[in-house]
PDB file of C-alpha atoms in Angstrom:
ATOM      1  CA  GLU I 432      -0.046   0.055   0.002  1.00 63.00           C
ATOM      2  CA  ALA I 433       1.340   3.366  -1.112  1.00 82.00           C
ATOM      3  CA  GLY I 434       1.825   5.895   1.698  1.00 94.00           C
ATOM      4  CA  VAL I 435       0.925   9.513   2.012  1.00 97.00           C
ATOM      5  CA  ALA I 436       2.864  11.463  -0.677  1.00 97.00           C
ATOM      6  CA  GLN I 437       4.120  15.134  -0.320  1.00 98.00           C
ATOM      7  CA  SER I 438       6.030  17.447  -2.352  1.00 97.00           C
ATOM      8  CA  PRO I 439       8.338  19.281  -2.415  1.00 98.00           C
ATOM      9  CA  ARG I 440      10.307  17.686   0.429  1.00 97.00           C
ATOM     10  CA  TYR I 441      12.317  21.035   0.949  1.00 97.00           C
ATOM     11  CA  LYS I 442      11.678  24.574   0.032  1.00 98.00           C
ATOM     12  CA  ILE I 443      13.718  27.665   0.737  1.00 98.00           C
ATOM     13  CA  ILE I 444      11.992  31.102   0.197  1.00 98.00           C
ATOM     14  CA  GLU I 445      12.370  34.722   1.113  1.00 98.00           C
ATOM     15  CA  LYS I 446       9.903  36.403   3.356  1.00 97.00           C
ATOM     16  CA  ARG I 447       6.919  37.917   1.600  1.00 97.00           C
ATOM     17  CA  GLN I 448       7.303  35.207  -1.121  1.00 98.00           C
ATOM     18  CA  SER I 449       4.529  32.582  -1.852  1.00 98.00           C
ATOM     19  CA  VAL I 450       4.822  28.949  -1.514  1.00 98.00           C
ATOM     20  CA  ALA I 451       2.466  25.847  -2.177  1.00 98.00           C
ATOM     21  CA  PHE I 452       2.747  22.267  -0.763  1.00 98.00           C
ATOM     22  CA  TRP I 453       0.999  19.274  -2.328  1.00 98.00           C
ATOM     23  CA  CYS I 454      -0.191  16.228  -0.613  1.00 98.00           C
ATOM     24  CA  ASN I 455      -1.760  12.951  -2.014  1.00 97.00           C
ATOM     25  CA  PRO I 456      -3.348  10.769   0.683  1.00 96.00           C
ATOM     26  CA  ILE I 457      -3.569   7.129   0.826  1.00 95.00           C
ATOM     27  CA  SER I 458      -6.218   5.775  -1.543  1.00 93.00           C
ATOM     28  CA  GLY I 459      -9.593   5.575  -0.018  1.00 90.00           C
ATOM     29  CA  HIS I 460      -8.899   7.727   2.944  1.00 92.00           C
ATOM     30  CA  ALA I 461     -11.705  10.411   3.353  1.00 90.00           C
ATOM     31  CA  THR I 462      -9.941  12.467   6.170  1.00 91.00           C
ATOM     32  CA  LEU I 463      -6.900  14.562   5.303  1.00 94.00           C
ATOM     33  CA  TYR I 464      -5.132  16.673   7.918  1.00 94.00           C
ATOM     34  CA  TRP I 465      -2.425  19.481   7.472  1.00 97.00           C
ATOM     35  CA  TYR I 466      -0.047  20.113  10.390  1.00 97.00           C
ATOM     36  CA  GLN I 467       2.554  22.641  11.106  1.00 98.00           C
ATOM     37  CA  GLN I 468       5.470  21.246  13.098  1.00 97.00           C
ATOM     38  CA  ILE I 469       7.868  23.750  14.514  1.00 96.00           C
ATOM     39  CA  LEU I 470      11.338  22.310  15.645  1.00 93.00           C
ATOM     40  CA  GLY I 471      11.114  20.937  19.025  1.00 91.00           C
ATOM     41  CA  GLN I 472       7.255  20.939  19.262  1.00 94.00           C
ATOM     42  CA  GLY I 473       4.631  18.605  18.454  1.00 95.00           C
ATOM     43  CA  PRO I 474       2.427  18.847  15.321  1.00 96.00           C
ATOM     44  CA  LYS I 475      -0.261  21.564  15.316  1.00 95.00           C
ATOM     45  CA  LEU I 476      -3.442  20.980  13.301  1.00 94.00           C
ATOM     46  CA  LEU I 477      -3.870  23.649  10.722  1.00 97.00           C
ATOM     47  CA  ILE I 478      -6.867  22.217   8.811  1.00 95.00           C
ATOM     48  CA  GLN I 479      -8.955  19.062   8.513  1.00 93.00           C
ATOM     49  CA  PHE I 480     -10.877  17.976   5.511  1.00 92.00           C
ATOM     50  CA  GLN I 481     -13.616  15.345   5.271  1.00 90.00           C
ATOM     51  CA  ASN I 482     -13.710  14.311   1.537  1.00 88.00           C
ATOM     52  CA  ASN I 483     -13.569  17.871  -0.101  1.00 86.00           C
ATOM     53  CA  GLY I 484     -15.252  19.684   2.796  1.00 91.00           C
ATOM     54  CA  VAL I 485     -13.456  21.475   5.668  1.00 92.00           C
ATOM     55  CA  VAL I 486     -14.246  19.871   9.088  1.00 89.00           C
ATOM     56  CA  ASP I 487     -12.157  22.464  11.126  1.00 90.00           C
ATOM     57  CA  ASP I 488      -9.803  25.325  10.121  1.00 94.00           C
ATOM     58  CA  SER I 489      -9.924  27.200  13.371  1.00 92.00           C
ATOM     59  CA  GLN I 490      -6.095  27.191  13.765  1.00 92.00           C
ATOM     60  CA  LEU I 491      -5.348  28.180  10.229  1.00 96.00           C
ATOM     61  CA  PRO I 492      -3.947  31.767   9.908  1.00 95.00           C
ATOM     62  CA  LYS I 493      -6.345  32.768   7.107  1.00 96.00           C
ATOM     63  CA  ASP I 494      -4.796  36.000   6.343  1.00 96.00           C
ATOM     64  CA  ARG I 495      -1.951  34.262   4.659  1.00 97.00           C
ATOM     65  CA  PHE I 496      -2.679  30.471   4.692  1.00 98.00           C
ATOM     66  CA  SER I 497      -5.190  28.736   2.487  1.00 98.00           C
ATOM     67  CA  ALA I 498      -5.949  25.174   1.446  1.00 97.00           C
ATOM     68  CA  GLU I 499      -8.035  23.317  -0.834  1.00 96.00           C
ATOM     69  CA  ARG I 500      -8.930  19.658  -1.485  1.00 95.00           C
ATOM     70  CA  LEU I 501     -10.425  19.337  -4.947  1.00 83.00           C
ATOM     71  CA  LYS I 502     -12.418  16.295  -5.655  1.00 86.00           C
ATOM     72  CA  GLY I 503     -11.756  14.970  -2.197  1.00 84.00           C
ATOM     73  CA  VAL I 504      -8.290  13.436  -2.945  1.00 92.00           C
ATOM     74  CA  ASP I 505      -5.271  15.587  -3.435  1.00 96.00           C
ATOM     75  CA  SER I 506      -4.795  18.808  -1.373  1.00 97.00           C
ATOM     76  CA  THR I 507      -2.610  21.776  -1.564  1.00 98.00           C
ATOM     77  CA  LEU I 508      -1.612  24.102   1.195  1.00 98.00           C
ATOM     78  CA  LYS I 509      -0.513  27.719   0.265  1.00 98.00           C
ATOM     79  CA  ILE I 510       1.246  30.506   2.204  1.00 98.00           C
ATOM     80  CA  GLN I 511       0.996  34.040   0.809  1.00 97.00           C
ATOM     81  CA  PRO I 512       3.013  35.922   1.919  1.00 97.00           C
ATOM     82  CA  ALA I 513       5.255  34.029   3.957  1.00 97.00           C
ATOM     83  CA  LYS I 514       6.832  35.229   7.255  1.00 97.00           C
ATOM     84  CA  LEU I 515      10.009  34.226   9.098  1.00 97.00           C
ATOM     85  CA  GLU I 516       7.999  32.405  11.732  1.00 97.00           C
ATOM     86  CA  ASP I 517       6.340  30.051   9.071  1.00 98.00           C
ATOM     87  CA  SER I 518       9.725  28.117   8.897  1.00 98.00           C
ATOM     88  CA  ALA I 519       8.550  24.564  10.006  1.00 98.00           C
ATOM     89  CA  VAL I 520       7.907  21.240   8.705  1.00 98.00           C
ATOM     90  CA  TYR I 521       4.412  20.873   7.023  1.00 98.00           C
ATOM     91  CA  LEU I 522       2.921  17.428   7.585  1.00 98.00           C
ATOM     92  CA  CYS I 523       0.243  16.001   5.696  1.00 98.00           C
ATOM     93  CA  ALA I 524      -1.727  13.146   7.182  1.00 96.00           C
ATOM     94  CA  SER I 525      -4.741  10.973   6.193  1.00 94.00           C
ATOM     95  CA  SER I 526      -7.042   8.373   7.842  1.00 91.00           C
ATOM     96  CA  LEU I 527     -10.110   6.399   6.736  1.00 87.00           C
ATOM     97  CA  SER I 528     -12.471   8.671   8.549  1.00 75.00           C
ATOM     98  CA  PRO I 529     -12.330  11.286  11.442  1.00 64.00           C
ATOM     99  CA  GLY I 530     -13.894   8.770  13.985  1.00 62.00           C
ATOM    100  CA  THR I 531     -12.184   7.011  16.849  1.00 57.00           C
ATOM    101  CA  GLY I 532     -10.137   4.046  16.002  1.00 60.00           C
ATOM    102  CA  ASN I 533      -8.844   5.484  12.957  1.00 75.00           C
ATOM    103  CA  GLU I 534      -5.038   6.059  13.019  1.00 87.00           C
ATOM    104  CA  GLN I 535      -3.485   8.867  11.084  1.00 91.00           C
ATOM    105  CA  PHE I 536      -0.745   7.984   8.325  1.00 94.00           C
ATOM    106  CA  PHE I 537       1.605  10.836   8.050  1.00 97.00           C
ATOM    107  CA  GLY I 538       3.616  11.808   4.846  1.00 97.00           C
ATOM    108  CA  PRO I 539       7.451  12.601   4.947  1.00 97.00           C
ATOM    109  CA  GLY I 540       6.634  16.435   5.198  1.00 97.00           C
ATOM    110  CA  THR I 541       7.902  19.440   3.511  1.00 98.00           C
ATOM    111  CA  ARG I 542      10.538  21.488   5.364  1.00 97.00           C
ATOM    112  CA  LEU I 543      10.122  25.043   4.766  1.00 98.00           C
ATOM    113  CA  THR I 544      12.827  27.623   5.466  1.00 98.00           C
ATOM    114  CA  VAL I 545      11.945  31.325   5.245  1.00 98.00           C
ATOM    115  CA  LEU I 546      14.891  33.630   5.106  1.00 97.00           C
TER     116      LEU I 546
ATOM    117  CA  GLY V 238      -8.291  26.039  24.881  1.00 63.00           C
ATOM    118  CA  GLN V 239      -7.265  22.376  25.312  1.00 67.00           C
ATOM    119  CA  GLN V 240      -3.854  21.815  26.389  1.00 83.00           C
ATOM    120  CA  VAL V 241      -1.840  18.482  26.373  1.00 89.00           C
ATOM    121  CA  MET V 242       1.333  18.462  28.444  1.00 92.00           C
ATOM    122  CA  GLN V 243       4.051  15.904  28.299  1.00 96.00           C
ATOM    123  CA  ILE V 244       6.859  15.306  30.577  1.00 95.00           C
ATOM    124  CA  PRO V 245       9.779  14.867  30.626  1.00 97.00           C
ATOM    125  CA  GLN V 246      10.953  16.911  27.599  1.00 95.00           C
ATOM    126  CA  TYR V 247      14.016  14.721  27.274  1.00 96.00           C
ATOM    127  CA  GLN V 248      15.137  11.381  28.841  1.00 97.00           C
ATOM    128  CA  HIS V 249      18.565   9.805  28.575  1.00 97.00           C
ATOM    129  CA  VAL V 250      18.882   6.288  29.550  1.00 97.00           C
ATOM    130  CA  GLN V 251      21.432   3.521  29.353  1.00 98.00           C
ATOM    131  CA  GLU V 252      20.335   0.670  26.982  1.00 98.00           C
ATOM    132  CA  GLY V 253      18.508  -1.948  29.082  1.00 98.00           C
ATOM    133  CA  GLU V 254      16.913   0.702  31.383  1.00 98.00           C
ATOM    134  CA  ASP V 255      13.231   1.415  31.503  1.00 98.00           C
ATOM    135  CA  PHE V 256      11.593   4.649  30.213  1.00 98.00           C
ATOM    136  CA  THR V 257       8.267   6.284  30.908  1.00 98.00           C
ATOM    137  CA  THR V 258       6.606   9.409  29.567  1.00 98.00           C
ATOM    138  CA  TYR V 259       3.563  10.926  30.848  1.00 98.00           C
ATOM    139  CA  CYS V 260       0.749  12.870  29.102  1.00 96.00           C
ATOM    140  CA  ASN V 261      -1.711  15.239  30.953  1.00 95.00           C
ATOM    141  CA  SER V 262      -4.675  17.056  29.521  1.00 92.00           C
ATOM    142  CA  SER V 263      -6.384  20.104  30.853  1.00 88.00           C
ATOM    143  CA  THR V 264      -9.768  18.439  29.907  1.00 89.00           C
ATOM    144  CA  THR V 265     -11.236  14.943  29.590  1.00 91.00           C
ATOM    145  CA  LEU V 266     -10.178  13.142  26.560  1.00 90.00           C
ATOM    146  CA  SER V 267     -12.582  10.849  24.648  1.00 89.00           C
ATOM    147  CA  ASN V 268      -9.630   9.017  23.286  1.00 91.00           C
ATOM    148  CA  ILE V 269      -5.876   9.462  23.018  1.00 93.00           C
ATOM    149  CA  GLN V 270      -3.352   8.199  20.616  1.00 94.00           C
ATOM    150  CA  TRP V 271       0.412   7.752  20.756  1.00 97.00           C
ATOM    151  CA  TYR V 272       3.071   8.429  18.039  1.00 97.00           C
ATOM    152  CA  LYS V 273       6.555   7.895  17.526  1.00 98.00           C
ATOM    153  CA  GLN V 274       8.737  10.083  15.497  1.00 97.00           C
ATOM    154  CA  ARG V 275      12.350   9.115  14.751  1.00 97.00           C
ATOM    155  CA  PRO V 276      14.922  11.827  14.099  1.00 94.00           C
ATOM    156  CA  GLY V 277      14.296  13.333  10.730  1.00 92.00           C
ATOM    157  CA  GLY V 278      11.238  11.257  10.103  1.00 95.00           C
ATOM    158  CA  HIS V 279       7.486  11.697  10.380  1.00 96.00           C
ATOM    159  CA  PRO V 280       5.102  10.554  13.238  1.00 97.00           C
ATOM    160  CA  VAL V 281       4.080   6.865  13.089  1.00 96.00           C
ATOM    161  CA  PHE V 282       1.038   5.735  14.893  1.00 95.00           C
ATOM    162  CA  LEU V 283       1.481   3.380  17.857  1.00 96.00           C
ATOM    163  CA  ILE V 284      -1.625   2.774  19.495  1.00 95.00           C
ATOM    164  CA  GLN V 285      -5.135   4.405  20.503  1.00 93.00           C
ATOM    165  CA  LEU V 286      -6.775   4.265  24.037  1.00 95.00           C
ATOM    166  CA  VAL V 287     -10.406   4.824  24.482  1.00 93.00           C
ATOM    167  CA  LYS V 288     -11.652   3.265  27.646  1.00 95.00           C
ATOM    168  CA  SER V 289     -11.012   4.687  31.185  1.00 96.00           C
ATOM    169  CA  GLY V 290      -8.230   2.693  32.799  1.00 97.00           C
ATOM    170  CA  GLU V 291      -7.407   0.988  29.575  1.00 97.00           C
ATOM    171  CA  VAL V 292      -3.901  -0.657  29.535  1.00 98.00           C
ATOM    172  CA  LYS V 293      -2.549  -2.113  26.247  1.00 97.00           C
ATOM    173  CA  LYS V 294       0.772  -3.651  25.497  1.00 97.00           C
ATOM    174  CA  GLN V 295       2.773  -3.995  22.384  1.00 97.00           C
ATOM    175  CA  LYS V 296       5.920  -6.148  23.275  1.00 97.00           C
ATOM    176  CA  ARG V 297       8.066  -4.043  25.510  1.00 98.00           C
ATOM    177  CA  LEU V 298       5.603  -0.909  25.341  1.00 98.00           C
ATOM    178  CA  THR V 299       2.836  -0.532  27.811  1.00 98.00           C
ATOM    179  CA  PHE V 300       0.267   2.159  27.465  1.00 98.00           C
ATOM    180  CA  GLN V 301      -2.125   3.248  29.999  1.00 98.00           C
ATOM    181  CA  PHE V 302      -5.075   5.777  29.958  1.00 97.00           C
ATOM    182  CA  GLY V 303      -6.093   7.161  33.355  1.00 96.00           C
ATOM    183  CA  GLU V 304      -9.316   6.546  35.024  1.00 95.00           C
ATOM    184  CA  ALA V 305     -10.420  10.108  34.753  1.00 94.00           C
ATOM    185  CA  LYS V 306      -9.363   9.947  31.096  1.00 94.00           C
ATOM    186  CA  LYS V 307      -7.142  13.152  31.585  1.00 94.00           C
ATOM    187  CA  ASN V 308      -3.769  11.542  31.707  1.00 95.00           C
ATOM    188  CA  SER V 309      -1.895   8.632  29.916  1.00 97.00           C
ATOM    189  CA  SER V 310       1.396   7.165  29.984  1.00 98.00           C
ATOM    190  CA  LEU V 311       3.793   5.048  27.796  1.00 98.00           C
ATOM    191  CA  HIS V 312       6.397   2.888  29.461  1.00 98.00           C
ATOM    192  CA  ILE V 313       9.213   1.059  27.730  1.00 98.00           C
ATOM    193  CA  THR V 314      10.801  -1.942  29.389  1.00 98.00           C
ATOM    194  CA  ALA V 315      14.512  -2.722  28.762  1.00 98.00           C
ATOM    195  CA  THR V 316      15.085   0.142  26.186  1.00 98.00           C
ATOM    196  CA  GLN V 317      17.058  -0.557  22.824  1.00 97.00           C
ATOM    197  CA  THR V 318      18.763   1.777  20.604  1.00 96.00           C
ATOM    198  CA  THR V 319      15.960   1.191  18.136  1.00 97.00           C
ATOM    199  CA  ASP V 320      13.652   3.041  20.598  1.00 98.00           C
ATOM    200  CA  VAL V 321      15.336   6.338  20.141  1.00 98.00           C
ATOM    201  CA  GLY V 322      13.077   8.874  18.913  1.00 98.00           C
ATOM    202  CA  THR V 323      10.379  11.343  20.184  1.00 98.00           C
ATOM    203  CA  TYR V 324       7.129  10.017  21.707  1.00 98.00           C
ATOM    204  CA  PHE V 325       4.083  12.109  21.312  1.00 97.00           C
ATOM    205  CA  CYS V 326       0.520  11.850  22.708  1.00 96.00           C
ATOM    206  CA  ALA V 327      -2.401  13.386  20.977  1.00 93.00           C
ATOM    207  CA  GLY V 328      -6.050  13.553  21.272  1.00 88.00           C
ATOM    208  CA  PRO V 329      -8.992  13.666  20.982  1.00 84.00           C
ATOM    209  CA  PHE V 330      -9.919  12.420  17.502  1.00 77.00           C
ATOM    210  CA  GLY V 331     -13.242  12.112  15.935  1.00 72.00           C
ATOM    211  CA  GLY V 332     -16.295  14.166  15.706  1.00 69.00           C
ATOM    212  CA  SER V 333     -15.845  17.786  16.077  1.00 70.00           C
ATOM    213  CA  TYR V 334     -12.611  17.570  18.110  1.00 76.00           C
ATOM    214  CA  ILE V 335      -9.461  19.307  17.313  1.00 79.00           C
ATOM    215  CA  PRO V 336      -6.677  16.897  17.964  1.00 85.00           C
ATOM    216  CA  THR V 337      -3.888  18.278  19.991  1.00 90.00           C
ATOM    217  CA  PHE V 338      -0.457  16.980  20.164  1.00 93.00           C
ATOM    218  CA  GLY V 339       1.766  17.146  23.185  1.00 94.00           C
ATOM    219  CA  ARG V 340       5.287  18.610  22.907  1.00 95.00           C
ATOM    220  CA  GLY V 341       6.723  15.054  22.873  1.00 96.00           C
ATOM    221  CA  THR V 342       9.434  13.304  25.077  1.00 97.00           C
ATOM    222  CA  SER V 343      12.676  12.789  23.189  1.00 97.00           C
ATOM    223  CA  LEU V 344      14.302   9.349  24.228  1.00 98.00           C
ATOM    224  CA  ILE V 345      18.033   8.965  23.930  1.00 97.00           C
ATOM    225  CA  VAL V 346      19.472   5.560  24.481  1.00 97.00           C
ATOM    226  CA  HIS V 347      23.179   5.246  25.201  1.00 96.00           C
ATOM    227  CA  PRO V 348      24.554   1.756  24.148  1.00 92.00           C
TER     228      PRO V 348
END
């Protein structure tokens, strides 16, 4: 079974530039999560999708971050414009459904450095 | 908002010693999950606990959910170098919950 795919694996940009990350979840997984993991901290949920609908985006800084999941499969997360404090690893995870008993499968992440 | 605290932040052990990490929530959790993240890697699911007082074992790993469902622990017996990594607790999942991860406990095993 193929895992969660993410690209790019690394990205270096200057502040005020834009960047986009892509995620392809495990086939058949209805729920998709985007997390931000700052060095030395646990992952912080940014947004959760159920199929192509948003379940929760309360922790997404909507003035600069946006995310979409077209057709309920792939997802993209965009930052525009980036700030220095956005430097982090952005993790995508998927699960069969958001209910209990469903483990999350994480992708390898995208390491973003904002200079 | 909900907070999930983990202690200790770091733990150095000699190979063969035991290790325990503790997770405490400011609110009652309907469920809790544990993940392991190797250095440079991504979180990997270990287990989910749902019932009050639940204890689950996976080989040398023992997971426990408190009676009040506000705390949990992970105990590793006789650590090995392959146990190196950061262990996170997280919850709750499902419904309208926003899963919160603890800061993690980094385990360093000295051979």
